[in-house]
Coordinates of C-alpha atoms and ligand atoms in Angstrom, one line a residue:
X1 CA 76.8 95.6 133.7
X2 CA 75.9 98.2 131.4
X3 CA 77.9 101.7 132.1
X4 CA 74.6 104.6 133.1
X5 CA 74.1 106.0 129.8
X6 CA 72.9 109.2 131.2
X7 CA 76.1 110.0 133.2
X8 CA 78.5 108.3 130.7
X9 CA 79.6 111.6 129.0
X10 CA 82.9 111.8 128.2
X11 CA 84.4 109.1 125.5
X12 CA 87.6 108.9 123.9
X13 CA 88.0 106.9 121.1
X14 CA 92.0 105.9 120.2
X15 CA 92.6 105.8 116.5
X16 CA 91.7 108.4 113.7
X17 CA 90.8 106.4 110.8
X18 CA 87.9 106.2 108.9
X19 CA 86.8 104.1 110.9
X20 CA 87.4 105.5 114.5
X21 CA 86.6 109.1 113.0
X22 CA 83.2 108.4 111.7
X23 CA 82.6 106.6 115.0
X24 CA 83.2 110.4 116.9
X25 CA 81.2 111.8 114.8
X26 CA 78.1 109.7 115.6
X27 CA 79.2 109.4 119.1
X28 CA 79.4 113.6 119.4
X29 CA 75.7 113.5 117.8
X30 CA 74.7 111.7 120.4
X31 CA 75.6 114.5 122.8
X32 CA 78.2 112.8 123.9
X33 CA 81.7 115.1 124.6
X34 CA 84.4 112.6 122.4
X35 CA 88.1 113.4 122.0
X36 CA 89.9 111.0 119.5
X37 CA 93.2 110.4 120.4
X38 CA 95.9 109.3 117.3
X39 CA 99.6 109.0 117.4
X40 CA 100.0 110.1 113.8
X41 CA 98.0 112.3 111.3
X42 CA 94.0 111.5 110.8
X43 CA 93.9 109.0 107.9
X44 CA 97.7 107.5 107.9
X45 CA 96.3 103.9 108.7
X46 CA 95.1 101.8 106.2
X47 CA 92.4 104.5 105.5
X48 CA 95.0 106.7 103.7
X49 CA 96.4 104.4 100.9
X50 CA 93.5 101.8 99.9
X51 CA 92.3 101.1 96.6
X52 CA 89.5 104.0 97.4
X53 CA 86.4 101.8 96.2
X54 CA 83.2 102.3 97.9
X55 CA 81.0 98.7 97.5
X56 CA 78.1 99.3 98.2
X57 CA 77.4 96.4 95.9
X58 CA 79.8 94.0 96.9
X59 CA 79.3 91.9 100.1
X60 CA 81.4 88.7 99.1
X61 CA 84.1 87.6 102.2
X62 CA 87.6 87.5 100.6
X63 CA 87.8 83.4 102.0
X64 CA 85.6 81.3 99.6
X65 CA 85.7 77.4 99.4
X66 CA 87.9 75.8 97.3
X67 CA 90.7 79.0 97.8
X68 CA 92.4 76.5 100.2
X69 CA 93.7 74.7 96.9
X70 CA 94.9 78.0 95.2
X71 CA 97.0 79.0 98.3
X72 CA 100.3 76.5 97.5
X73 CA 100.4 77.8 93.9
X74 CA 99.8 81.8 94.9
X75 CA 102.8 81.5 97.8
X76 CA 104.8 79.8 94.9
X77 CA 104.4 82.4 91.9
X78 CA 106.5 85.8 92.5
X79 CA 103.7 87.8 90.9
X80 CA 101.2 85.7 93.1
X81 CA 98.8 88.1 95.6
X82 CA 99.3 86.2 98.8
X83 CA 102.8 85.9 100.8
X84 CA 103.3 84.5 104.1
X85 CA 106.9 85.6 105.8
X86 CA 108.2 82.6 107.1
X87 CA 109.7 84.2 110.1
X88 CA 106.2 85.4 111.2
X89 CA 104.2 82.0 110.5
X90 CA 104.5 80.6 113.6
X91 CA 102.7 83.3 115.5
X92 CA 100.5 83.9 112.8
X93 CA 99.4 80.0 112.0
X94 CA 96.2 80.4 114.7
X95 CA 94.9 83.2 112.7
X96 CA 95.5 81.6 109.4
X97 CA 94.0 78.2 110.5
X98 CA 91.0 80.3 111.5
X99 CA 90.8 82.0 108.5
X100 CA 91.4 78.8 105.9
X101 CA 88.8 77.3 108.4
X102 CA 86.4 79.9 107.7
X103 CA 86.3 79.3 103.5
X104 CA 83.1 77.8 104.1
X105 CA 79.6 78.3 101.9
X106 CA 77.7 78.1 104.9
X107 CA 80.2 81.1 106.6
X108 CA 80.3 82.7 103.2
X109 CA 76.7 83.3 103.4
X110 CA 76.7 84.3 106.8
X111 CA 79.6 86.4 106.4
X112 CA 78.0 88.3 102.9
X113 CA 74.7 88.7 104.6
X114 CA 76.1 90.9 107.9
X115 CA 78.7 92.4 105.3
X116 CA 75.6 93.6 103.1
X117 CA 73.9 95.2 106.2
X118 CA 77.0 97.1 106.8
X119 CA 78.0 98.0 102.8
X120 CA 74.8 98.7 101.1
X121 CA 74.1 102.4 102.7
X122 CA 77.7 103.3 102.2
X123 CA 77.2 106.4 100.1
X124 CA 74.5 107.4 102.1
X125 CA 76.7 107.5 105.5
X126 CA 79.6 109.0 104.1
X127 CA 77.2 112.1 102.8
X128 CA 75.5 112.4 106.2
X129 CA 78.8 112.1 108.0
X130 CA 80.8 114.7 105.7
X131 CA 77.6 116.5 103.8
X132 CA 76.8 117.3 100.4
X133 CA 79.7 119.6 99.0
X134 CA 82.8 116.8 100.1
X135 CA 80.6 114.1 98.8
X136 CA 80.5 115.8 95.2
X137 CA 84.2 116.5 95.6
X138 CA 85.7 113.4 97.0
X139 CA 83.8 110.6 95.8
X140 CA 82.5 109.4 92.2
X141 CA 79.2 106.5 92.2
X142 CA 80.3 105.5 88.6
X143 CA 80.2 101.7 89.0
X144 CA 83.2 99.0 89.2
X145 CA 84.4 96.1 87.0
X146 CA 85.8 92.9 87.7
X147 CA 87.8 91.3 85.2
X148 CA 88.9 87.8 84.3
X149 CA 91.9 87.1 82.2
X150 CA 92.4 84.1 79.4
X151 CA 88.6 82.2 80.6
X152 CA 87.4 80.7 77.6
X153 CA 84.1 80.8 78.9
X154 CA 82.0 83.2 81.0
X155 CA 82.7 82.8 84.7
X156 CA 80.2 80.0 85.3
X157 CA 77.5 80.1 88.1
X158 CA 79.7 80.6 91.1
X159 CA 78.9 80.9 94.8
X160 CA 79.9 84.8 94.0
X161 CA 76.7 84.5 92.0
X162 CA 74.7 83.0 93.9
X163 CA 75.3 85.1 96.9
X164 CA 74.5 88.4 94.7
X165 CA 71.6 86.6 93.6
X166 CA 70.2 86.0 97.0
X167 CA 71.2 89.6 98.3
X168 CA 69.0 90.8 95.2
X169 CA 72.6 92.7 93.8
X170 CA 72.3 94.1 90.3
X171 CA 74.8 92.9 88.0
X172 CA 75.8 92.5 84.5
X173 CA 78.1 90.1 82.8
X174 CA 80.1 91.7 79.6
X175 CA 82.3 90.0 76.8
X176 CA 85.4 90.6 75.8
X177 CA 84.4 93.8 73.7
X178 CA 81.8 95.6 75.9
X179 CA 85.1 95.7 78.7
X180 CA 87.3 97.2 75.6
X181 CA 84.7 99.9 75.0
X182 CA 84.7 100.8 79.0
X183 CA 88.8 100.6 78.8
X184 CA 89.8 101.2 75.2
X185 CA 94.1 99.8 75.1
X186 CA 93.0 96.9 77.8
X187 CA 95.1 93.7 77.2
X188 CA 93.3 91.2 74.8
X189 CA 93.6 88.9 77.4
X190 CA 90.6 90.2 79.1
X191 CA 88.6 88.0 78.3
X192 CA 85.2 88.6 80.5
X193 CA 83.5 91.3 83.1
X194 CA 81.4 91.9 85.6
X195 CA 79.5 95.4 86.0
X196 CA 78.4 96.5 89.0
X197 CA 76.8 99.6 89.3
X198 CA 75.8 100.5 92.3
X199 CA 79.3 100.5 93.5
X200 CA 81.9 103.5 93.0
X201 CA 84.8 105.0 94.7
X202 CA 86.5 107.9 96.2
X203 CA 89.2 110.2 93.8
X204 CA 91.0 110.7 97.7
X205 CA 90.8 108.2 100.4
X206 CA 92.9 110.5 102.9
X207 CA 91.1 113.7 102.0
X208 CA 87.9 111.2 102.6
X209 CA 89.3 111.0 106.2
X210 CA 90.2 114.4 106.7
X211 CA 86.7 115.6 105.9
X212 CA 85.4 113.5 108.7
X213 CA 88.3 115.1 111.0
X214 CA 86.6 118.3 109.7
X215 CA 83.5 117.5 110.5
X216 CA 84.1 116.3 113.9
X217 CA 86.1 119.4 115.3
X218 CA 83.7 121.8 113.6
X219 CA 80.5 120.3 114.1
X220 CA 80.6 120.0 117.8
X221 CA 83.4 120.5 120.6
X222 CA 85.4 117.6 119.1
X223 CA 89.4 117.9 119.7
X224 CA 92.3 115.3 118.1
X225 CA 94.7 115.2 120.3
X226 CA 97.8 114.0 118.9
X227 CA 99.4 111.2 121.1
X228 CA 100.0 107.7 121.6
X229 CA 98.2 105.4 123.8
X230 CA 100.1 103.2 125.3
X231 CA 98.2 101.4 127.8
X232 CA 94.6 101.3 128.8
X233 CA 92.9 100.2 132.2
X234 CA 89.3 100.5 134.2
X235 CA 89.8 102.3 137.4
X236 CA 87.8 101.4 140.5
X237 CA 85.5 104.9 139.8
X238 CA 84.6 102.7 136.8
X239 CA 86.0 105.1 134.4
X240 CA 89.0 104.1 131.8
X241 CA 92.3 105.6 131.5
X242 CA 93.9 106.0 128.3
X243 CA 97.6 106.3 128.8
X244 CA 100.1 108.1 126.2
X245 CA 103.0 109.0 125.5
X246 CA 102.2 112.6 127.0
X247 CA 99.6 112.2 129.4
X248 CA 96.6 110.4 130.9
X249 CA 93.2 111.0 130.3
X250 CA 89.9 109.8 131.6
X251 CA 86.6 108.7 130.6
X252 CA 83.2 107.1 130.7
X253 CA 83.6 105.1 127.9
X254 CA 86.3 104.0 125.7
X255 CA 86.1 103.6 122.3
X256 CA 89.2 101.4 120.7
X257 CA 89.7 102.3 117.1
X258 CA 93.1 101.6 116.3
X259 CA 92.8 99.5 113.3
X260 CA 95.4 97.0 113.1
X261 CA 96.8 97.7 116.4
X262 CA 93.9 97.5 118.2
X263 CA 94.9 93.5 119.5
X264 CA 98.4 95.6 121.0
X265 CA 95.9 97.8 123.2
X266 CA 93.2 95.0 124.1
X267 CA 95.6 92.3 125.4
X268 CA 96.9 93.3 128.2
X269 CA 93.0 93.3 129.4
X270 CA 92.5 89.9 128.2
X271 CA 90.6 90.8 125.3
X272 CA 91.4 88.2 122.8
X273 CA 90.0 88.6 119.6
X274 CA 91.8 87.0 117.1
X275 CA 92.7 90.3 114.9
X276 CA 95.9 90.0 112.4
X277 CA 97.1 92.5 109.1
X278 CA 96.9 91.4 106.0
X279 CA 99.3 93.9 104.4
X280 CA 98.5 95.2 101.4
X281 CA 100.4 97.6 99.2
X282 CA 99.7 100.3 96.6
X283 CA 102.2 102.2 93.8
X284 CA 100.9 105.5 92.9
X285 CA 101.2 106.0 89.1
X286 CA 102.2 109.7 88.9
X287 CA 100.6 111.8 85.7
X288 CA 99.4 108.4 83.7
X289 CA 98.3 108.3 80.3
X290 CA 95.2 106.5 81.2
X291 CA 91.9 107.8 83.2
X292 CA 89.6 104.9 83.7
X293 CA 85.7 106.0 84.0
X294 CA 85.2 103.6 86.7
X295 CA 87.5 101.3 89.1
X296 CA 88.9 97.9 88.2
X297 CA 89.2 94.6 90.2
X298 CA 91.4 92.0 88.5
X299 CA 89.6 89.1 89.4
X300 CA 92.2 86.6 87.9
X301 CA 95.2 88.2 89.6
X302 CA 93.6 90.2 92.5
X303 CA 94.7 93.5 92.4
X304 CA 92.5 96.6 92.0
X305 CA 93.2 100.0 89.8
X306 CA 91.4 103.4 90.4
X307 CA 91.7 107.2 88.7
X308 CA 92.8 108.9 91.7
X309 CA 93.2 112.9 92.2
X310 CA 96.7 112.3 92.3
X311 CA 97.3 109.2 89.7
X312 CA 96.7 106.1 88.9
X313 CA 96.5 103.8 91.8
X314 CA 97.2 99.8 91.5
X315 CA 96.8 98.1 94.7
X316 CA 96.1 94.7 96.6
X317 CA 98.3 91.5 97.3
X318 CA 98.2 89.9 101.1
X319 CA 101.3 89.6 102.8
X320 CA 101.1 88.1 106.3
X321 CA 104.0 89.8 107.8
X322 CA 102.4 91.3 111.3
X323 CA 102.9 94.8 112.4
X324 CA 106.8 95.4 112.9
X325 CA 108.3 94.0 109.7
X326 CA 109.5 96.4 107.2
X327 CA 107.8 96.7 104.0
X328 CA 108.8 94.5 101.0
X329 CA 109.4 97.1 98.0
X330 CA 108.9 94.2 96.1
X331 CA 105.8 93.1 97.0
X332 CA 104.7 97.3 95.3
X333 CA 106.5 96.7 91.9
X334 CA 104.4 93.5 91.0
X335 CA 102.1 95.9 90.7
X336 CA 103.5 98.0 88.4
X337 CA 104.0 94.9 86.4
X338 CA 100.5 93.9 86.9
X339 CA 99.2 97.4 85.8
X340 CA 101.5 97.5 82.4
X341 CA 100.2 93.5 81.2
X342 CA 96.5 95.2 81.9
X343 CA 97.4 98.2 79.9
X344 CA 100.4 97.6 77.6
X345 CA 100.5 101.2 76.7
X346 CA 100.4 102.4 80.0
X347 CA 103.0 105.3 80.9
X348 CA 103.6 107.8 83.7
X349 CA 105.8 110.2 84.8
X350 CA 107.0 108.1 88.4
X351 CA 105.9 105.8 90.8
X352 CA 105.4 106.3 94.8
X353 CA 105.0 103.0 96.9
X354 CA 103.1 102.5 99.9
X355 CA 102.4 99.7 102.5
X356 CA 99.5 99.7 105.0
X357 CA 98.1 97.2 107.1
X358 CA 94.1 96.1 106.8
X359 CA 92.8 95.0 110.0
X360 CA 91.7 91.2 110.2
X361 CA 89.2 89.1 111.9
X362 CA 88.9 85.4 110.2
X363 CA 85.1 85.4 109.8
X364 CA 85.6 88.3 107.8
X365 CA 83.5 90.4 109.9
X366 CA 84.4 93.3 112.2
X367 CA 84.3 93.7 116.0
X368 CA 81.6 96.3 116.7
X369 CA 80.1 96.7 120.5
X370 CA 80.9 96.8 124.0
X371 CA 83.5 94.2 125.6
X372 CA 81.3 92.1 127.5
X373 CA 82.8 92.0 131.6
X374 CA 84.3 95.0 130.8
X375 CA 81.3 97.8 131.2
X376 CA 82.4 101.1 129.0
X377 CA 85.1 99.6 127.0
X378 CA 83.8 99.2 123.0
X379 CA 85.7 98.5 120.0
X380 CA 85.0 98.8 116.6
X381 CA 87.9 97.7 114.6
X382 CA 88.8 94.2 111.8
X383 CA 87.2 95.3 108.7
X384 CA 89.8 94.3 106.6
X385 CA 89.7 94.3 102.8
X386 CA 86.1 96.7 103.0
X387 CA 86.9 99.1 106.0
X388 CA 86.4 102.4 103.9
X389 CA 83.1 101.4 102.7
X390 CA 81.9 100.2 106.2
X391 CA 82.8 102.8 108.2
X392 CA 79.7 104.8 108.4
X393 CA 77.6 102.0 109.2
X394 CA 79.7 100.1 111.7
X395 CA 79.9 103.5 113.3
X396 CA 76.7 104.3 113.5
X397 CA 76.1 101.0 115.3
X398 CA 79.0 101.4 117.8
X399 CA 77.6 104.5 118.5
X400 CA 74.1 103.3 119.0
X401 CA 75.1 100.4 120.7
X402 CA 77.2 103.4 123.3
X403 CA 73.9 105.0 123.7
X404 CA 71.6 102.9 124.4
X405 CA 69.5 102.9 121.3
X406 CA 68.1 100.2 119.3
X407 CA 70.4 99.3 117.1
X408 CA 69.5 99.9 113.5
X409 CA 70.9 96.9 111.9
X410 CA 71.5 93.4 114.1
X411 CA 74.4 93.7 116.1
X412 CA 74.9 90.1 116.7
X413 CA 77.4 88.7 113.8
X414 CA 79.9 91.7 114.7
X415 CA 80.0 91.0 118.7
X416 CA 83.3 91.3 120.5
X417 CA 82.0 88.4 121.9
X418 CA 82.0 85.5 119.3
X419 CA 85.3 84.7 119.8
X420 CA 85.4 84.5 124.0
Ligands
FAD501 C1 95.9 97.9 99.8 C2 94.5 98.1 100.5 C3 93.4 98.3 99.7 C4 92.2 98.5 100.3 N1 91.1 98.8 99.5 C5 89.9 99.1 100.0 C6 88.8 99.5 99.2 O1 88.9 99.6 98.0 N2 87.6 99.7 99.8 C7 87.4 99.6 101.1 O2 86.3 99.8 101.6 N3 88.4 99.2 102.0 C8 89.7 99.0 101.4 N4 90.7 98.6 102.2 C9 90.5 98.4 103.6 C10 90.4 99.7 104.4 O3 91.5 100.6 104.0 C11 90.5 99.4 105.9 O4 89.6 98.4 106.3 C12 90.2 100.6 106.7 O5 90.9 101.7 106.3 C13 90.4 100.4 108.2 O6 90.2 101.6 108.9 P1 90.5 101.8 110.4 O7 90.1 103.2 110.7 O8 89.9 100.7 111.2 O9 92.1 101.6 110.5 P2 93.3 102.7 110.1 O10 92.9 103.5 108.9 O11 94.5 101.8 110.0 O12 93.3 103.6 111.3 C14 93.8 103.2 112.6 C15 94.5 104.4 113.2 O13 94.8 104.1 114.6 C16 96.0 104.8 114.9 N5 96.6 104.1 116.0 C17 97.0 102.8 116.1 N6 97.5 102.5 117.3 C18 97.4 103.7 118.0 C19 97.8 104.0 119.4 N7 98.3 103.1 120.2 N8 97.6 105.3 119.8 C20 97.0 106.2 118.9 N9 96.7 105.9 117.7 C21 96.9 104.7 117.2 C22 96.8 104.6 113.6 O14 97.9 105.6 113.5 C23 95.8 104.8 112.5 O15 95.7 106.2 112.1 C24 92.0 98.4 101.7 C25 93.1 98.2 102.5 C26 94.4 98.1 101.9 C27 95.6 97.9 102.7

């Protein structure tokens, strides 16, 4: 079944993303001869405008039990973080019964521990992937707060605790006054946080991605070609075609990448994995008045704030919307509504809006390995809300997985497979 690992040479891998860049990278260091091919520029997916932070700390699944009773009241308050377009429920209602199926402690568990394996060596991947002088340029391992708003009491002992407890995660719970020291003009109704510092972030997620695009074409014989693939098959050599917009090209193994899109590639093949966007949006604050020493996730109103090179970035909400729908501006402002109540004295000079689209898998986990009846096809794609910090470590599996290697972390919770 397996594709001769000794003659499978030549791999192309569609989609330059973090993910599907750091994946040519260890597949080029494997002596393989990789081309990545990407309709757009390298990091203009979701890689390019995330909220930039690098968890190496945080391995929770965004679905926990008991969020099922939250959902009414969040698609019922305008400033809420999740929306679901009505137009597009109907053919998104499989994925979302999945997914409210999959709020389970049992699946949370599951889901944290193969998210941990993946997470925890984050820093350490990206600096063997882009080396030592990017690292200290693009990326800052200053810690991360969560914050509640109006709790009268600490956060009690929740399953969030429990599961950093049993993946040994250092922590440290703060008052109300220990957060205002960290973030001096922070709204009084902060009322508790949470430090974590083994987690940090990048100050450029898309310069991140370029580095790796570096990387790859210096490094070794590794070429971008700009195009789109359009369709992909097996031939009866056994080798895949990629087709695009301005060409065809051929290879031993193929490597799908795409992100969100990926499902768009795989189906005609029969590939279903159940693989959706969960849209997310960010406003770039230009020239703000405030630099935070370390990243912010609101815990009461989900949305996340970072110093970034170029601002101050305020990001998050979910809006289930698929691929093709046109962004909803509005869905951006809350934000900048969400970032003035967390700061009342925040200014800036203006405001730049983006949408992107995080790619999904239910479980919460991502699709890493090769499809099984399908010898030489792989994907590595779905790592929705944590792609940027799981990149180097889902890659380095793909690309062990590609060789023939032992894999260095169990490959079974991320199989291709688990949904066929
Ligand atoms: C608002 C928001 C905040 C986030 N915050 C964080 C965070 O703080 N930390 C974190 O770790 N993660 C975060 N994420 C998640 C993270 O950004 C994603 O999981 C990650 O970027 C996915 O990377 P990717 O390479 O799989 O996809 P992408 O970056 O989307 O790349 C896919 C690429 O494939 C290309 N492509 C698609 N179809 C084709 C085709 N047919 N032919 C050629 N090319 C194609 C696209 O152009 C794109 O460049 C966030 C996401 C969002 C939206």
């Amino acid at each position: 079944m397996m594709t001769n690992r000794t003659e499978a040479r030549r791999v192309f891998v569609i989609g330059a993303g973090a993910v599907g860049l750091s994946a040519a990278i260890q597949l080029q260091r494997r002596g393989f001869a990789v081309t990545v091919i990407e309709e757009s520029a390298p990091g203009s997916g979701a890689s390019y405008g995330n909220s930039g932070m690098l968890v190496a700390d945080t391995a929770i699944p965004t679905f926990q039990p008991g969020m099922v009773w939250k959902v009414p009241g969040w698609l019922a308050d305008p400033l809420g973080p999740l929306t679901v377009k009505a137009r597009y429920l109907p053919q998104a209602f499989p994925w979302l019964w999945r997914y409210l199926r999959s709020g389970t402690r049992q699946q949370v568990f599951h889901a944290a521990e193969a998210l941990r394996a993946l997470h925890r060596s984050t820093f350490e991947g990206w600096l063997d992937n882009i080396g030592h002088d990017e690292m200290s340029r693009l990326t800052r391992r200053d810690g991360q707060i969560y914050l509640w708003e109006g709790a009268k009491a600490p956060p009690s002992r929740s399953l969030e605790d429990e599961v950093r407890a049993h993946l040994g995660i250092n922590s440290e719970m703060l008052g109300a006054d220990r957060v205002r020291q960290y973030f001096p003009g922070i709204s009084r109704d902060v009322s508790y946080g949470l430090h974590v510092p083994g987690n940090g972030h990048t100050v450029d997620p898309r310069g991140l991605v370029n580095a790796l695009a570096e990387t790859f074409q210096r490094d070794g014989q590794g070429s971008i070609l700009q195009e789109r693939a359009l369709r992909v098959w097996r031939g009866e050599d056994s080798r895949w075609t990629v087709m695009t917009n301005l060409g065809n090209h051929r290879g031993d193994i193929l490597v799908v990448a795409a992100g969100a899109w990926s499902g768009r590639l795989l189906a005609p093949l029969q590939v279903t994995i159940p693989l959706e966007t969960e849209r997310g949006y960010h406003v770039m604050l230009r020239n703000p008045s405030l630099r935070l020493g370390m990243p912010i996730l609101n815990k009461t109103r989900y949305f996340g704030v970072s110093s970034m090179s170029e601002g101050l970035r305020v990001s998050g909400t979910v809006e289930i919307a698929g691929l093709d729908t046109p962004p909803t501006v509005a869905r951006a402002k809350i934000l900048v509504t969400q970032a003035k109540r967390l700061f009342p004295d925040l200014v800036f000079d203006d405001e730049a809006y983006w949408m992107g689209h995080r790619p999904s898998i239910p479980d919460g986990l991502p699709a890493i390995g090769e499809i099984l009846g399908q010898p030489g096809l792989f994907v590595c794609f779905g790592h929705g809300h944590s792609g940027l910090t799981a990149a180097p470590a889902s890659a380095r599996l793909l690309a062990q997985l590609a060789a023939g290697e032992r894999p260095s972390i169990d490959p079974h919770p991320y199989s291709p497979g688990r949904f066929m």
